Coordinates of C-alpha atoms in Angstrom, one line a residue:
X1486 CA 75.0 16.0 -33.4
X1487 CA 73.6 13.4 -35.4
X1488 CA 70.0 12.8 -36.4
X1489 CA 69.5 10.2 -33.0
X1490 CA 70.3 13.4 -31.0
X1491 CA 68.6 15.3 -32.9
X1492 CA 65.4 13.7 -33.0
X1493 CA 65.0 9.6 -32.4
X1494 CA 66.4 10.0 -28.4
X1495 CA 64.0 13.3 -28.4
X1496 CA 61.1 11.8 -29.4
X1497 CA 61.3 8.3 -27.4
X1498 CA 62.9 9.7 -24.4
X1499 CA 61.0 13.5 -23.8
X1500 CA 57.7 13.5 -25.8
X1501 CA 56.5 9.7 -26.0
X1502 CA 59.0 8.8 -22.9
X1503 CA 59.1 5.1 -23.6
X1504 CA 59.6 2.8 -21.1
X1505 CA 62.9 2.5 -20.8
X1506 CA 62.8 -1.7 -20.0
X1507 CA 60.4 -1.9 -23.1
X1508 CA 62.4 0.2 -25.8
X1509 CA 65.4 -2.3 -24.0
X1510 CA 63.6 -5.4 -25.1
X1511 CA 62.7 -4.3 -28.4
X1512 CA 65.9 -3.5 -29.2
X1513 CA 67.6 -7.1 -28.1
X1514 CA 64.6 -8.5 -30.1
X1515 CA 66.0 -5.9 -33.3
X1516 CA 69.8 -7.9 -32.7
X1517 CA 68.2 -11.4 -31.9
X1518 CA 67.0 -11.0 -35.7
X1519 CA 70.0 -9.5 -37.3
X1520 CA 72.4 -12.0 -35.4
X1521 CA 70.0 -15.1 -36.2
X1522 CA 69.5 -13.8 -40.1
X1523 CA 72.5 -12.6 -40.7
X1524 CA 74.0 -15.1 -43.3
X1525 CA 71.0 -14.0 -45.2
X1526 CA 72.0 -11.7 -48.4
X1527 CA 69.5 -8.6 -47.3
X1528 CA 70.8 -9.2 -43.9
X1529 CA 74.1 -9.2 -44.9
X1530 CA 73.6 -6.3 -46.7
X1531 CA 72.1 -4.3 -43.6
X1532 CA 75.1 -5.5 -41.3
X1533 CA 77.5 -4.4 -43.5
X1534 CA 76.2 -0.7 -43.8
X1535 CA 76.1 -0.4 -39.3
X1536 CA 80.1 -1.6 -40.3
X1537 CA 80.6 1.4 -42.8
X1538 CA 78.8 4.0 -40.9
X1539 CA 79.6 3.3 -36.9
X1540 CA 83.1 1.6 -36.9
X1541 CA 86.6 3.0 -37.3
X1542 CA 89.5 1.5 -38.2
X1543 CA 92.8 2.3 -37.0
X1544 CA 96.2 0.5 -36.2
X1545 CA 96.9 3.4 -34.4
X1546 CA 93.6 2.5 -31.5
X1547 CA 94.1 -1.8 -32.0
X1548 CA 96.1 -3.6 -29.3
X1549 CA 96.9 -6.9 -27.6
X1550 CA 96.3 -7.9 -24.6
X1551 CA 96.0 -11.4 -23.2
X1552 CA 97.3 -13.0 -26.3
X1553 CA 93.7 -11.2 -27.7
X1554 CA 93.2 -8.3 -29.9
X1555 CA 91.7 -5.8 -29.6
X1556 CA 90.4 -3.2 -32.6
X1557 CA 89.6 -0.5 -30.7
X1558 CA 89.3 0.4 -26.8
X1559 CA 86.0 1.1 -26.9
X1560 CA 83.6 -2.1 -25.8
X1561 CA 80.2 -2.2 -24.8
X1562 CA 79.6 -2.6 -21.5
X1563 CA 77.9 -6.0 -19.5
X1564 CA 74.4 -5.6 -18.5
X1565 CA 72.9 -4.4 -22.2
X1566 CA 72.8 -7.8 -23.6
X1567 CA 72.3 -10.5 -20.2
X1568 CA 71.6 -13.7 -22.7
X1569 CA 74.5 -13.0 -25.2
X1570 CA 72.1 -13.0 -27.9
X1571 CA 74.2 -10.3 -30.4
X1572 CA 77.7 -11.8 -29.2
X1573 CA 78.2 -12.9 -33.7
X1574 CA 77.2 -8.5 -34.3
X1575 CA 78.7 -6.5 -31.5
X1576 CA 81.6 -5.5 -34.4
X1577 CA 79.3 -3.5 -36.6
X1578 CA 78.3 -1.1 -34.2
X1579 CA 81.7 -0.4 -33.9
X1580 CA 82.7 -1.8 -30.6
X1581 CA 86.3 -3.0 -29.9
X1582 CA 84.9 -5.9 -27.4
X1583 CA 81.6 -6.2 -25.9
X1584 CA 80.5 -8.6 -22.5
X1585 CA 77.6 -10.0 -22.5
X1586 CA 75.7 -11.3 -19.1
X1587 CA 75.7 -10.6 -16.5
X1588 CA 74.8 -13.9 -16.4
X1589 CA 73.8 -16.2 -13.4
X1590 CA 73.9 -20.2 -12.8
X1591 CA 70.1 -20.6 -12.4
X1592 CA 67.7 -19.2 -14.6
X1593 CA 65.6 -15.9 -13.0
X1594 CA 63.5 -13.5 -13.7
X1595 CA 65.0 -10.6 -11.4
X1596 CA 63.3 -7.5 -9.5
X1597 CA 59.5 -6.9 -9.2
X1598 CA 58.9 -3.7 -12.1
X1599 CA 59.4 -1.1 -12.7
X1600 CA 62.9 -1.5 -11.7
X1601 CA 64.5 0.9 -15.0
X1602 CA 64.4 4.4 -15.0
X1603 CA 66.2 7.4 -17.0
X1604 CA 67.2 10.6 -15.3
X1605 CA 67.6 12.5 -18.1
X1606 CA 68.9 15.4 -16.1
X1607 CA 71.8 14.0 -15.0
X1608 CA 72.1 11.7 -18.8
X1609 CA 72.6 8.9 -16.0
X1610 CA 70.2 5.5 -15.7
X1611 CA 68.7 3.7 -12.0
X1612 CA 68.5 0.1 -12.5
X1613 CA 67.6 -2.5 -10.1
X1614 CA 67.5 -4.9 -12.5
X1615 CA 68.4 -8.1 -10.1
X1616 CA 70.5 -10.3 -13.1
X1617 CA 67.1 -11.1 -14.6
X1618 CA 68.4 -13.2 -17.0
X1619 CA 68.3 -17.0 -18.7
X1620 CA 70.7 -18.6 -17.1
X1621 CA 73.7 -19.8 -18.0
X1622 CA 72.7 -23.4 -19.4
X1623 CA 70.9 -20.9 -21.9
X1624 CA 72.9 -19.0 -22.9
X1625 CA 75.5 -22.0 -23.3
X1626 CA 73.4 -23.4 -26.2
X1627 CA 73.1 -19.4 -28.0
X1628 CA 76.1 -19.1 -28.0
X1629 CA 77.4 -22.9 -29.3
X1630 CA 74.3 -22.5 -31.9
X1631 CA 76.0 -18.5 -32.8
X1632 CA 79.3 -19.8 -33.8
X1633 CA 78.2 -23.1 -36.1
X1634 CA 76.2 -20.3 -38.8
X1635 CA 79.0 -18.4 -38.7
X1636 CA 81.3 -18.0 -41.8
X1637 CA 84.2 -16.5 -40.3
X1638 CA 85.1 -15.6 -36.7
X1639 CA 83.9 -12.7 -35.1
X1640 CA 85.8 -10.1 -35.0
X1641 CA 86.1 -8.4 -31.7
X1642 CA 86.5 -10.6 -28.2
X1643 CA 83.9 -11.4 -26.2
X1644 CA 84.0 -11.5 -22.4
X1645 CA 81.6 -13.0 -19.9
X1646 CA 79.9 -10.8 -16.9
X1647 CA 79.0 -13.9 -14.2
X1648 CA 77.5 -13.4 -11.0
X1649 CA 75.8 -15.0 -8.2
X1650 CA 72.1 -16.8 -8.7
X1651 CA 69.0 -14.9 -5.8
X1652 CA 68.3 -18.5 -4.9
X1653 CA 72.2 -19.3 -3.4
X1654 CA 72.8 -18.6 -0.5
X1655 CA 76.2 -16.2 0.4
X1656 CA 78.1 -19.1 2.0
X1657 CA 77.2 -21.3 -1.2
X1658 CA 78.0 -17.9 -4.0
X1659 CA 81.7 -19.4 -4.8
X1660 CA 80.5 -22.9 -6.2
X1661 CA 77.5 -20.6 -8.2
X1662 CA 80.1 -18.7 -10.0
X1663 CA 82.1 -22.1 -11.2
X1664 CA 78.5 -23.7 -12.4
X1665 CA 78.4 -20.8 -15.0
X1666 CA 82.3 -20.7 -15.3
X1667 CA 82.3 -24.4 -16.5
X1668 CA 79.4 -23.8 -18.6
X1669 CA 80.3 -20.9 -20.7
X1670 CA 84.7 -21.0 -20.1
X1671 CA 84.9 -22.8 -23.9
X1672 CA 82.6 -19.9 -25.5
X1673 CA 83.6 -16.3 -24.1
X1674 CA 87.2 -15.2 -24.3
X1675 CA 87.5 -13.4 -21.0
X1676 CA 85.7 -13.8 -17.6
X1677 CA 83.8 -11.5 -15.3
X1678 CA 83.4 -11.9 -11.3
X1679 CA 81.0 -9.4 -10.7
X1680 CA 80.9 -8.8 -6.6
X1681 CA 79.6 -5.3 -7.0
X1682 CA 76.4 -5.4 -8.6
X1683 CA 73.5 -3.0 -5.4
X1684 CA 70.8 -5.8 -6.8
X1685 CA 71.0 -8.8 -5.2
X1686 CA 71.0 -8.7 -1.9
X1687 CA 74.2 -9.5 0.0
X1688 CA 76.8 -9.7 -3.4
X1689 CA 78.8 -6.4 -2.6
X1690 CA 79.8 -8.4 0.6
X1691 CA 81.9 -11.2 -1.7
X1692 CA 84.1 -8.4 -2.1
X1693 CA 85.2 -8.7 1.0
X1694 CA 89.2 -10.3 1.6
X1695 CA 87.4 -14.0 2.8
X1696 CA 84.9 -14.6 0.1
X1697 CA 86.3 -13.3 -3.1
X1698 CA 89.4 -15.3 -2.0
X1699 CA 87.2 -18.6 -2.5
X1700 CA 85.5 -17.7 -5.8
X1701 CA 88.4 -16.9 -7.0
X1702 CA 90.3 -19.5 -6.1
X1703 CA 87.6 -22.0 -7.9
X1704 CA 88.0 -20.6 -10.5
X1705 CA 91.1 -20.3 -10.9
X1706 CA 91.3 -24.1 -10.3
X1707 CA 89.1 -24.8 -13.1
X1708 CA 90.7 -22.0 -15.6
X1709 CA 92.6 -25.3 -17.7
X1710 CA 92.8 -22.9 -20.5
X1711 CA 94.1 -19.8 -19.3
X1712 CA 91.1 -17.6 -20.0
X1713 CA 91.4 -14.3 -18.6
X1714 CA 89.2 -13.8 -15.1
X1715 CA 88.8 -10.3 -14.0
X1716 CA 87.1 -8.3 -11.0
X1717 CA 84.9 -5.8 -11.7
X1718 CA 84.4 -4.1 -8.3
X1719 CA 82.4 -1.4 -6.9
X1720 CA 82.6 2.9 -7.2
X1721 CA 82.0 2.9 -3.3
X1722 CA 84.7 0.6 -1.8
X1723 CA 87.2 2.6 0.6
X1724 CA 90.3 2.9 -0.5
X1725 CA 91.6 0.3 1.6
X1726 CA 89.3 -2.1 0.2
X1727 CA 90.6 -1.8 -2.8
X1728 CA 93.8 -2.2 -2.0
X1729 CA 93.4 -5.8 -0.6
X1730 CA 91.7 -6.9 -3.4
X1731 CA 94.5 -5.8 -5.2
X1732 CA 96.5 -7.6 -3.1
X1733 CA 94.2 -10.7 -4.3
X1734 CA 94.0 -9.9 -8.3
X1735 CA 98.5 -10.2 -8.0
X1736 CA 97.6 -13.6 -5.5
X1737 CA 95.2 -14.9 -7.9
X1738 CA 96.6 -14.4 -11.0
X1739 CA 94.1 -12.1 -12.4
X1740 CA 93.9 -10.7 -15.3
X1741 CA 93.0 -7.2 -14.4
X1742 CA 90.1 -5.1 -12.7
X1743 CA 87.1 -3.2 -14.1
X1744 CA 86.8 0.0 -12.1
X1745 CA 83.6 -0.2 -11.9
X1746 CA 80.3 -0.7 -11.5
X1747 CA 77.0 1.1 -10.5
X1748 CA 77.5 2.7 -7.6
X1749 CA 74.3 3.9 -4.6
X1750 CA 75.4 7.1 -4.0
X1751 CA 72.9 10.3 -5.2
X1752 CA 75.3 13.0 -4.5
X1753 CA 74.6 16.0 -6.8
X1754 CA 71.9 14.1 -8.5
X1755 CA 70.1 17.2 -10.1
X1756 CA 66.2 15.1 -10.4
X1757 CA 64.1 16.1 -8.1
X1758 CA 60.9 13.6 -8.1
X1759 CA 61.3 10.5 -10.6
X1760 CA 57.7 10.5 -12.3
X1761 CA 57.6 6.7 -13.0
X1762 CA 56.7 6.2 -9.7
X1763 CA 56.6 9.7 -7.6
X1764 CA 59.8 9.9 -6.0
X1765 CA 62.9 10.9 -5.4
X1766 CA 66.1 8.8 -6.6
X1767 CA 67.0 8.4 -3.0
X1768 CA 63.7 7.1 -2.0
X1769 CA 64.4 4.5 -4.7
X1770 CA 66.6 2.1 -4.4
X1771 CA 68.9 0.9 -7.2
X1772 CA 72.4 1.8 -8.9
X1773 CA 73.1 4.9 -10.6
X1774 CA 74.9 4.4 -14.3
X1775 CA 75.8 7.6 -16.5
X1776 CA 77.8 11.2 -16.1
X1777 CA 77.4 11.1 -11.8
X1778 CA 79.7 8.1 -11.5
X1779 CA 82.2 8.9 -13.9
X1780 CA 84.7 11.0 -11.6
X1781 CA 84.2 8.4 -8.6
X1782 CA 85.4 5.7 -11.8
X1783 CA 88.1 7.7 -13.1
X1784 CA 89.7 8.2 -9.2
X1785 CA 89.3 4.4 -9.2
X1786 CA 91.0 3.4 -12.0
X1787 CA 93.7 5.5 -11.1
X1788 CA 94.4 4.6 -7.7
X1789 CA 95.0 0.9 -9.1
X1790 CA 97.0 2.4 -11.7
X1791 CA 99.4 3.7 -8.8
X1792 CA 99.5 1.8 -6.3
X1793 CA 100.4 -1.4 -8.9
X1794 CA 102.9 1.0 -10.7
X1795 CA 101.0 0.2 -13.8
X1796 CA 101.5 -3.1 -13.7
X1797 CA 97.9 -3.6 -13.4
X1798 CA 95.2 -4.4 -16.2
X1799 CA 92.3 -1.7 -16.1
X1800 CA 88.8 -1.7 -18.3
X1801 CA 87.9 1.5 -17.3
X1802 CA 83.5 2.2 -17.6
X1803 CA 81.1 4.8 -16.0
X1804 CA 79.7 7.7 -17.5
X1805 CA 81.4 7.9 -20.7
X1806 CA 79.3 10.4 -23.6
X1807 CA 82.7 11.6 -25.3
X1808 CA 86.4 11.3 -26.4
X1809 CA 87.3 13.3 -23.6
X1810 CA 85.8 10.8 -21.0
X1811 CA 87.6 8.5 -23.0
X1812 CA 90.5 9.9 -23.0
X1813 CA 90.9 11.3 -19.4
X1814 CA 89.9 7.6 -18.3
X1815 CA 92.3 6.3 -20.4
X1816 CA 95.3 8.3 -19.4
X1817 CA 94.3 7.5 -15.6
X1818 CA 94.7 4.5 -16.4
X1819 CA 92.5 2.0 -18.3
X1820 CA 94.0 -0.6 -21.3
X1821 CA 90.2 -0.1 -22.6
X1822 CA 87.2 1.5 -22.0
X1823 CA 83.3 0.4 -21.7
X1824 CA 79.6 2.6 -22.5
X1825 CA 76.3 1.2 -21.8
X1826 CA 74.3 4.6 -20.5
X1827 CA 76.3 6.7 -22.7
X1828 CA 75.4 4.6 -26.0
X1829 CA 72.1 4.9 -24.8
X1830 CA 71.3 8.6 -24.9
X1831 CA 74.6 9.2 -27.3
X1832 CA 73.3 7.4 -30.0
X1833 CA 75.0 4.2 -32.4
X1834 CA 77.2 7.1 -33.6
X1835 CA 78.5 7.6 -30.6
X1836 CA 81.5 5.3 -30.9
X1837 CA 82.6 6.3 -34.3
X1838 CA 83.0 9.6 -33.0
X1839 CA 85.1 8.8 -29.9
X1840 CA 87.3 6.8 -31.8
X1841 CA 88.0 9.7 -34.3
X1842 CA 88.3 12.4 -30.9
X1843 CA 90.6 9.4 -29.4
X1844 CA 92.5 9.5 -33.1
X1845 CA 92.8 12.9 -32.5
X1846 CA 94.1 13.0 -29.0
X1847 CA 96.7 10.9 -30.5
X1848 CA 97.9 13.2 -33.0
X1849 CA 97.6 16.1 -30.6
X1850 CA 100.4 14.5 -28.2
X1851 CA 102.2 13.1 -30.7
X1852 CA 101.9 9.5 -30.4
X1853 CA 101.4 6.9 -32.1
X1854 CA 99.3 3.7 -30.1
X1855 CA 96.4 4.0 -27.8
X1856 CA 98.9 2.0 -26.0
X1857 CA 101.2 4.6 -25.3
X1858 CA 98.2 7.7 -23.7
X1859 CA 97.5 4.9 -21.0
X1860 CA 98.5 6.3 -17.4
X1861 CA 100.0 8.9 -18.9
X1862 CA 98.6 11.6 -16.9
X1863 CA 100.3 9.5 -14.2
X1864 CA 103.4 10.6 -15.5

C-alpha cells in the first residue's frame, strides 16, 4: 500500500469527506497548469519526476493497433479530462493512451449538482454529470494551442469521446456528432461514439440499430483521414442488441467496440444511504462505475470476442483496480483496457502496479507479448 492509499485517500474520502466534484476540479486545474507550463524548467523537472516514478516501459507491453503505437495497454477512460486540458501530459502518469471528453458540439453545463457521489463500501462512484463540457470548438482551440508549445509529439495515442448535445433533438443526433467530428478529426488519434451514457435523456436509444447506423454512416463519409472510430456500449444491453451493434460495426468498418459504460443496475450494492442526499442509490439517478460493473463488462467483452471469433477489437473498461482485473479483461478478449474510478480509489501508483503485474502474468504463462494474451481465456 502506497502513501496515497494509506494517508491521502483516507484523509480526503473518509476524514474530511471532500466533495468529489470539487476535488476533481482542483485536480483538473493542477493538470492544466502542468500542461501549460510544461516547457518551463521547473515544471519540466516535475513532469519528468512523475514519469520516472509512475511509468513502466517494457517492449512486452507494446502494441501497434490501427497504425498507432500503444506503449502499454492501460489507458485513461473518458470522463476525467472532459475538455482535454491534460492531453499533452497524461503519458507522465504512466498511461499507454488517454481518452478525452465526453465532448459535445454545443457547450453545456450538465445536470444540476450534486451529481457525483462516492460509494466507498462498493469501491464505486455514482455520477449523473450530463456531459458537462466547454464544447467541441473550445476543445479544438485548446488542443491546437497545446500542440504549438510541444517540443516533442505526445508519445501516446489520444482519443476523443463524442457525445450528443442535450439541446439537440434525437432525430438530429447524427448531425450533432458529425459537427463535433469535423472540428476535431485532425486533433485526435481515434474517436469514440458515446451512445451509452445514462445521463443524457434518450441517449441510449441511439444504440438502436437504425439510429446508430445513421450516425456511423455520416461519420465514415466525413472520415477522409481514416481515423479509427469506436462505439461505446452500455453494460445493460441484451445480448441480441449487442449482436446488432456488432453487425453494424462490421458494416460500417468501425475500428472496434468499447465495453462498457456505466450501469444503471443497482444490484448487489452495499451502500444503503448516500450521505450527501440522504437517499439510497436506488433512488438516485445516474450511472454506477467501479467494481460493481467489473464482472458484467468482462462478460460483454467475452461475448463480443466469441461472437466475432476474435476479429473485432475491444477496449475493455469497468472495475479495473488490480493487475488481476486487467488480466481478466485482456484474456477475455480486450486488446486495450481503461480505468477511471479505480485510479481515483487506488491512486497514481496504480498504473505502474498493474503494468508490473501484467508482466508477471506474461512470465507465468510463458508469453513474450501482451498481444499473445488477448482472448486467451476463450481458447
